[in-house]
mmCIF file of N, CA and C in Angstrom:
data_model
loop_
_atom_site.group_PDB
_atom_site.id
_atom_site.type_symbol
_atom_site.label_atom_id
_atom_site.label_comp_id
_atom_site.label_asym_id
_atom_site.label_seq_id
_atom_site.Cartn_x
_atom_site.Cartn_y
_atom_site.Cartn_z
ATOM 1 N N UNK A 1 132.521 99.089 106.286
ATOM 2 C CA UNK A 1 131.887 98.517 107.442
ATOM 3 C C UNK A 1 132.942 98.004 108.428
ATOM 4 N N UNK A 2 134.383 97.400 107.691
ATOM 5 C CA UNK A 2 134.951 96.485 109.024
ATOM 6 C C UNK A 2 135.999 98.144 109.711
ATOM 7 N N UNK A 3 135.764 98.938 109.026
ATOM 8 C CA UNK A 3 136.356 100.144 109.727
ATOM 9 C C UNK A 3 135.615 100.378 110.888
ATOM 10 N N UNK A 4 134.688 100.205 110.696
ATOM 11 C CA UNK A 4 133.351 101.475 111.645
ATOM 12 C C UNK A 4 133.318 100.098 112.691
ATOM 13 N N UNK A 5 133.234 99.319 112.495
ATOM 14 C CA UNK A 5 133.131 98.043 113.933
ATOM 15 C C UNK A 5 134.863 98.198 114.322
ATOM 16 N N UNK A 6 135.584 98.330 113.451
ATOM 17 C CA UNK A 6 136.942 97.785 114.635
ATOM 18 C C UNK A 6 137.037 99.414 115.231
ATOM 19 N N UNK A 7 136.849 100.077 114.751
ATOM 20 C CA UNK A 7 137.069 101.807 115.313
ATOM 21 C C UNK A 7 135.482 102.160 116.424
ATOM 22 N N UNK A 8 134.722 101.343 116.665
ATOM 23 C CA UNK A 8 134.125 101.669 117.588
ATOM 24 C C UNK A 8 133.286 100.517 118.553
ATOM 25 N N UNK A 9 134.385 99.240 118.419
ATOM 26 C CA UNK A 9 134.282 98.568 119.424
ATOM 27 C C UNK A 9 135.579 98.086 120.049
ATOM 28 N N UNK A 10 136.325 97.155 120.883
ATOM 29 C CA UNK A 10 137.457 96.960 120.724
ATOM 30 C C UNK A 10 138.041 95.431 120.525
ATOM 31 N N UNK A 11 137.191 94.995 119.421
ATOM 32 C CA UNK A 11 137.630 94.242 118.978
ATOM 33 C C UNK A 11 138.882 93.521 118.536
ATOM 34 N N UNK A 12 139.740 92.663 118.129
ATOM 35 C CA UNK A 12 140.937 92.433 117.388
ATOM 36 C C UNK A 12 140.830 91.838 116.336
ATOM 37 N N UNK A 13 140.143 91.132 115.625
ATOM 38 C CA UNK A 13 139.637 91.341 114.170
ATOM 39 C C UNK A 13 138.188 90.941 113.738
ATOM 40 N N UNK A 14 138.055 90.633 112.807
ATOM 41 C CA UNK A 14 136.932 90.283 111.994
ATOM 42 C C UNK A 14 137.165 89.288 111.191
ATOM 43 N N UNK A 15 136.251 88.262 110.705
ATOM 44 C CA UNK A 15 136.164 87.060 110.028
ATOM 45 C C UNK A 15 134.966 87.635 109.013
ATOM 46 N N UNK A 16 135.311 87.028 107.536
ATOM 47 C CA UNK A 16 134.970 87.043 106.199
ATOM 48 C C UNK A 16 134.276 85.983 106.264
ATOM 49 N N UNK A 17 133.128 86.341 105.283
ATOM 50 C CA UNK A 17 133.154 85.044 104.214
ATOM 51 C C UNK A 17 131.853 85.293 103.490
ATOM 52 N N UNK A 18 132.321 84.684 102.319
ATOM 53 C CA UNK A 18 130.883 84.698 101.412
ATOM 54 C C UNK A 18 129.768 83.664 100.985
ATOM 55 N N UNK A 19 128.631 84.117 101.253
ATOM 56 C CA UNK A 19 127.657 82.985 101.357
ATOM 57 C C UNK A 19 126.809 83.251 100.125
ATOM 58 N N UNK A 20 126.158 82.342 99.358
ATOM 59 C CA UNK A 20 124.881 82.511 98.565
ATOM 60 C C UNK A 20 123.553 81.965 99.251
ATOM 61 N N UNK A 21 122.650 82.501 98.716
ATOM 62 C CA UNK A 21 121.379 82.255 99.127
ATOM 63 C C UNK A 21 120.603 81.342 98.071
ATOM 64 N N UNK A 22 119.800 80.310 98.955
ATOM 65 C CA UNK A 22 118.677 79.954 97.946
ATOM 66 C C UNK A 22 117.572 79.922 97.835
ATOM 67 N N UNK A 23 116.666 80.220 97.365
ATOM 68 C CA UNK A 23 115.132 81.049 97.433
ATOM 69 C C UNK A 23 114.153 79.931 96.819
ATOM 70 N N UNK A 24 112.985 79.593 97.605
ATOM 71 C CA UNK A 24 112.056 78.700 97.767
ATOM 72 C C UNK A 24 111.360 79.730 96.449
ATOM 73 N N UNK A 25 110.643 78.894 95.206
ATOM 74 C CA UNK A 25 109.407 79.976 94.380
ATOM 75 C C UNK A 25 108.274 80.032 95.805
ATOM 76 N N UNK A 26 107.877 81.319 95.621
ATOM 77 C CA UNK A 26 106.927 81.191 96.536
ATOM 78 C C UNK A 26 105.405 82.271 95.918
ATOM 79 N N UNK A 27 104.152 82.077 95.996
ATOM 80 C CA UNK A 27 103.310 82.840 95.714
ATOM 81 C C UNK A 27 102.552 84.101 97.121
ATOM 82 N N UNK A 28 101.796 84.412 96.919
ATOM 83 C CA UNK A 28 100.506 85.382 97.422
ATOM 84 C C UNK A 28 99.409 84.436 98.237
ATOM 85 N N UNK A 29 98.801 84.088 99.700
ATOM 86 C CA UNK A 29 97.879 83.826 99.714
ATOM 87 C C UNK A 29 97.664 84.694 101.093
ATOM 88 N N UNK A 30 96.555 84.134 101.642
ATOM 89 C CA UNK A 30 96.294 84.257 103.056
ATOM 90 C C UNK A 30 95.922 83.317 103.913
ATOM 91 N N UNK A 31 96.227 83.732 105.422
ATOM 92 C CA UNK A 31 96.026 82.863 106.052
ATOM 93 C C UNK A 31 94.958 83.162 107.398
ATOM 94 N N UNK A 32 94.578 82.461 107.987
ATOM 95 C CA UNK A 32 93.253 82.998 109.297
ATOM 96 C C UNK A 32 94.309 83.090 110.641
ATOM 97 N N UNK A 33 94.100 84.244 110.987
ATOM 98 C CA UNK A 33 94.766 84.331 112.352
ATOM 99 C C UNK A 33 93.603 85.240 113.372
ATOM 100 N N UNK A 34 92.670 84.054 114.436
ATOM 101 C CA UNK A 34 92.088 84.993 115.108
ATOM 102 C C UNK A 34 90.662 85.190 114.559
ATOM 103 N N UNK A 35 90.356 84.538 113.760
ATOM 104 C CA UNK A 35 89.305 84.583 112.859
ATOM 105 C C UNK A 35 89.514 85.963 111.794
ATOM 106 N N UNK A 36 90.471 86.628 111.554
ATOM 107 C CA UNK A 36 91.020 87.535 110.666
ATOM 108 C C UNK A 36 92.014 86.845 109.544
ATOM 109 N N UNK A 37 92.014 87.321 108.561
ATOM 110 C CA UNK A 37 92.592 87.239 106.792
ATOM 111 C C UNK A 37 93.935 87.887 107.482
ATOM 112 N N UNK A 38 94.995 87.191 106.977
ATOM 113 C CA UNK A 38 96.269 87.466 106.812
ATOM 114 C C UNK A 38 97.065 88.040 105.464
ATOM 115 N N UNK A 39 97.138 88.944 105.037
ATOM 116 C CA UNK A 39 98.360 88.252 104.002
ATOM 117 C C UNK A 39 99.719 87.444 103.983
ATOM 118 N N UNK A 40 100.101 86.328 102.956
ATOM 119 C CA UNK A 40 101.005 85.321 103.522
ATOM 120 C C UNK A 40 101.632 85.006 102.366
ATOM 121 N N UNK A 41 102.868 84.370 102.493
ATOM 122 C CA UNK A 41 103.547 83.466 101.750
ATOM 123 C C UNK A 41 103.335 82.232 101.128
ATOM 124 N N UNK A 42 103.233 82.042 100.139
ATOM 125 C CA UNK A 42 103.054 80.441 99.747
ATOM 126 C C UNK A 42 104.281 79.624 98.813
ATOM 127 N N UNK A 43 104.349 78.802 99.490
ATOM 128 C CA UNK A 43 105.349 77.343 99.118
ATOM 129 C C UNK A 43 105.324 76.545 99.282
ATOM 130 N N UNK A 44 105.908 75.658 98.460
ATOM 131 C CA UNK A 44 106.547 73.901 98.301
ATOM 132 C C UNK A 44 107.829 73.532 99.117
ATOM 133 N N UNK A 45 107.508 72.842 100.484
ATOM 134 C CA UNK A 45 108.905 72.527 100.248
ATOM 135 C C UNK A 45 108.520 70.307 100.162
ATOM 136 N N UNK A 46 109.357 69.882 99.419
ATOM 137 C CA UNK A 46 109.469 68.356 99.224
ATOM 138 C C UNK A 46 107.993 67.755 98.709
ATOM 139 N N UNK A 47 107.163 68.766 98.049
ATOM 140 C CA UNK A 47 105.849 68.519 97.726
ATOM 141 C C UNK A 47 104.701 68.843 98.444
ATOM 142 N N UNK A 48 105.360 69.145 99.660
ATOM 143 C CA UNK A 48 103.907 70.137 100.450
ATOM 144 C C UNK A 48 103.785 71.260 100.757
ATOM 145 N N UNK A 49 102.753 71.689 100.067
ATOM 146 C CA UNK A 49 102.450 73.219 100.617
ATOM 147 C C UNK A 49 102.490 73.329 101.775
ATOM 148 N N UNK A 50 103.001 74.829 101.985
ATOM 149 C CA UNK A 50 102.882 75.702 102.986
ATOM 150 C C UNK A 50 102.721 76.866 102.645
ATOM 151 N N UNK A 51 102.162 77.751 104.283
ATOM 152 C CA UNK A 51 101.887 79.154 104.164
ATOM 153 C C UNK A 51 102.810 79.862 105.482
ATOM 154 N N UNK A 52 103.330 80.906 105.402
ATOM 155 C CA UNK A 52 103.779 81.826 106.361
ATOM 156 C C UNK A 52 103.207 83.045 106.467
ATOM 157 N N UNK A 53 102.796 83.414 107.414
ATOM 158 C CA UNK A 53 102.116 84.626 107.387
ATOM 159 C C UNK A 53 103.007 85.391 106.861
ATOM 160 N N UNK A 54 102.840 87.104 106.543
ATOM 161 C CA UNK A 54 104.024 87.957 106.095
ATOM 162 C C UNK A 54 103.948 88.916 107.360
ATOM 163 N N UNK A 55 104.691 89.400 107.940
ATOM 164 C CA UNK A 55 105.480 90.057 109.283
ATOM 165 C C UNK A 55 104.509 91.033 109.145
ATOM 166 N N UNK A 56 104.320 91.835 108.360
ATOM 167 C CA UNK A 56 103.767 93.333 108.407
ATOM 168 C C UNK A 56 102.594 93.202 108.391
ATOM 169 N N UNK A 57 101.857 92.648 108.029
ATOM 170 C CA UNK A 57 100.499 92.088 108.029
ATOM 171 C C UNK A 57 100.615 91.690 109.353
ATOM 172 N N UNK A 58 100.873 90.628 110.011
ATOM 173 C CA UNK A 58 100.495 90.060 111.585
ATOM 174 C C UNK A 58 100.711 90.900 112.301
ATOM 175 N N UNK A 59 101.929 92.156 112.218
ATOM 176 C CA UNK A 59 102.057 93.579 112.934
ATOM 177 C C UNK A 59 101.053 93.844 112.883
ATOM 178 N N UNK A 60 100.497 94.531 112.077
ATOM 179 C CA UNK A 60 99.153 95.210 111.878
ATOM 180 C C UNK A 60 98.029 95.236 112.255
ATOM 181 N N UNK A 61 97.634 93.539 111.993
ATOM 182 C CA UNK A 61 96.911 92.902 112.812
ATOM 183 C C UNK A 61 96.676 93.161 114.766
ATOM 184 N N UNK A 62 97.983 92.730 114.865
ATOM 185 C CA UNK A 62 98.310 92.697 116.470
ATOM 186 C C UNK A 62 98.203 94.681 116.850
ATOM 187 N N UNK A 63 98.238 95.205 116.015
ATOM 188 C CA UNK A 63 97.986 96.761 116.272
ATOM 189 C C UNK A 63 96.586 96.626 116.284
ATOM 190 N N UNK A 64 95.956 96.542 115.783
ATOM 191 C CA UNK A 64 94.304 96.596 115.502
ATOM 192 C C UNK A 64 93.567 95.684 116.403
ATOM 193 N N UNK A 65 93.763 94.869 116.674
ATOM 194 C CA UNK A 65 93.391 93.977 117.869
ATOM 195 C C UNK A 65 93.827 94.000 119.517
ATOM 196 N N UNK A 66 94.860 94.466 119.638
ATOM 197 C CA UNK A 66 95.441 94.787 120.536
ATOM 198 C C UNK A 66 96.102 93.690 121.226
ATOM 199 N N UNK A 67 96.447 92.376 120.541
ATOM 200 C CA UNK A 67 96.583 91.545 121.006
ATOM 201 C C UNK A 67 98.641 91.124 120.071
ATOM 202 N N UNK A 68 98.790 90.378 121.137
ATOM 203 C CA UNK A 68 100.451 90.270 120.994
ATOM 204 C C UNK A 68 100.749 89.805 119.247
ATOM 205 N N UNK A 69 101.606 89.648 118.888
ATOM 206 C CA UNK A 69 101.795 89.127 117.825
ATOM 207 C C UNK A 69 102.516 87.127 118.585
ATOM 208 N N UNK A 70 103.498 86.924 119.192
ATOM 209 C CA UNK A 70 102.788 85.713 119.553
ATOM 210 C C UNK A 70 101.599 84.636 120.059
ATOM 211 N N UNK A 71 100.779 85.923 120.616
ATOM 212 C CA UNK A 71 99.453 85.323 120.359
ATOM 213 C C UNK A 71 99.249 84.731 119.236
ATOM 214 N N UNK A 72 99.348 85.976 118.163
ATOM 215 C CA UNK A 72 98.441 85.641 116.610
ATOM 216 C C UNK A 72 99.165 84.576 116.252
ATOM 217 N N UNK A 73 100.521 84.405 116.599
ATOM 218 C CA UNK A 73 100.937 83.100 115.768
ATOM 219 C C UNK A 73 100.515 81.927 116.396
ATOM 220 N N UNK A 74 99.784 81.776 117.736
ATOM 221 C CA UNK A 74 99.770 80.819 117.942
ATOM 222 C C UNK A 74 98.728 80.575 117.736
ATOM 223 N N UNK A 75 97.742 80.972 116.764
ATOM 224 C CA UNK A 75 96.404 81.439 116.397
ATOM 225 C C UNK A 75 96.489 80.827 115.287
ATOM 226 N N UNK A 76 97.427 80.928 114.096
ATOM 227 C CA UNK A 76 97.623 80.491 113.126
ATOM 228 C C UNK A 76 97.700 79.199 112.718
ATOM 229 N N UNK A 77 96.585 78.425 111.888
ATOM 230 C CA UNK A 77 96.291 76.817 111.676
ATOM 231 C C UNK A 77 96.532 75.860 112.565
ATOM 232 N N UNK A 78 95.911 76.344 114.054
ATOM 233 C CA UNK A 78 96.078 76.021 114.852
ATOM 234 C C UNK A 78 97.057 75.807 115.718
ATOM 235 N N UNK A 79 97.791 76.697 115.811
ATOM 236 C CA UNK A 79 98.892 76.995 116.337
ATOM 237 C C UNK A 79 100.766 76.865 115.806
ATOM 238 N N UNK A 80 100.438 76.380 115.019
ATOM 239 C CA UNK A 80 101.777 76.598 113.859
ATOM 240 C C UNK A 80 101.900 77.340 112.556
ATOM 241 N N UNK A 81 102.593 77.741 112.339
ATOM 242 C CA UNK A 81 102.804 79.511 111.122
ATOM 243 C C UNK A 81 102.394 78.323 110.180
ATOM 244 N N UNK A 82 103.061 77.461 109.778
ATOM 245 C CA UNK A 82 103.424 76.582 108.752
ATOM 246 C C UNK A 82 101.587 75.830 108.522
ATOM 247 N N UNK A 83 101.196 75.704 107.442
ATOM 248 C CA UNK A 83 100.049 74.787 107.562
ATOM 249 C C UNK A 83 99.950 74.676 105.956
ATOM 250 N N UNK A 84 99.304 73.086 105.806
ATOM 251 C CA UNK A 84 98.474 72.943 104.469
ATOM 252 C C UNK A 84 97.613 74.242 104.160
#
């Protein structure tokens, strides 16, 4: 990879580094966007649930409705992704 960026931009170098990730447990639910079923994310963070819609689902949605996908999010538990 740091070949193909310094050979086809003209950069003078590149910076490293290695990161880990840390992953919330999360389950399966849904959520209402629009008066429509979502499929979504579910988690804890500090003892309260939350839900996130899942991307491909609210795509989908916003295909079938014809309506934006920031619409739908602002559609979502009343206007925030995040909700009890």
């Amino acid at each position: 990879m740091e070949e193909a960026v310094i050979h086809h931009t003209h950069t003078l170098g590149l910076r490293r580094s290695r990161s880990t990730r840390v992953v919330l447990p999360r389950g399966k639910g849904t959520v209402q966007a629009g008066g429509h079923a979502v499929a979504a994310k579910e988690y804890a963070v500090q003892g309260r649930d939350m839900s996130r819609a899942e991307y491909e689902a609210l795509a989908a949605l916003a295909r079938r409705t014809g309506r934006s996908l920031p619409e739908l999010r602002m559609m979502l538990s009343g206007g925030d992704e995040d909700a009890d």
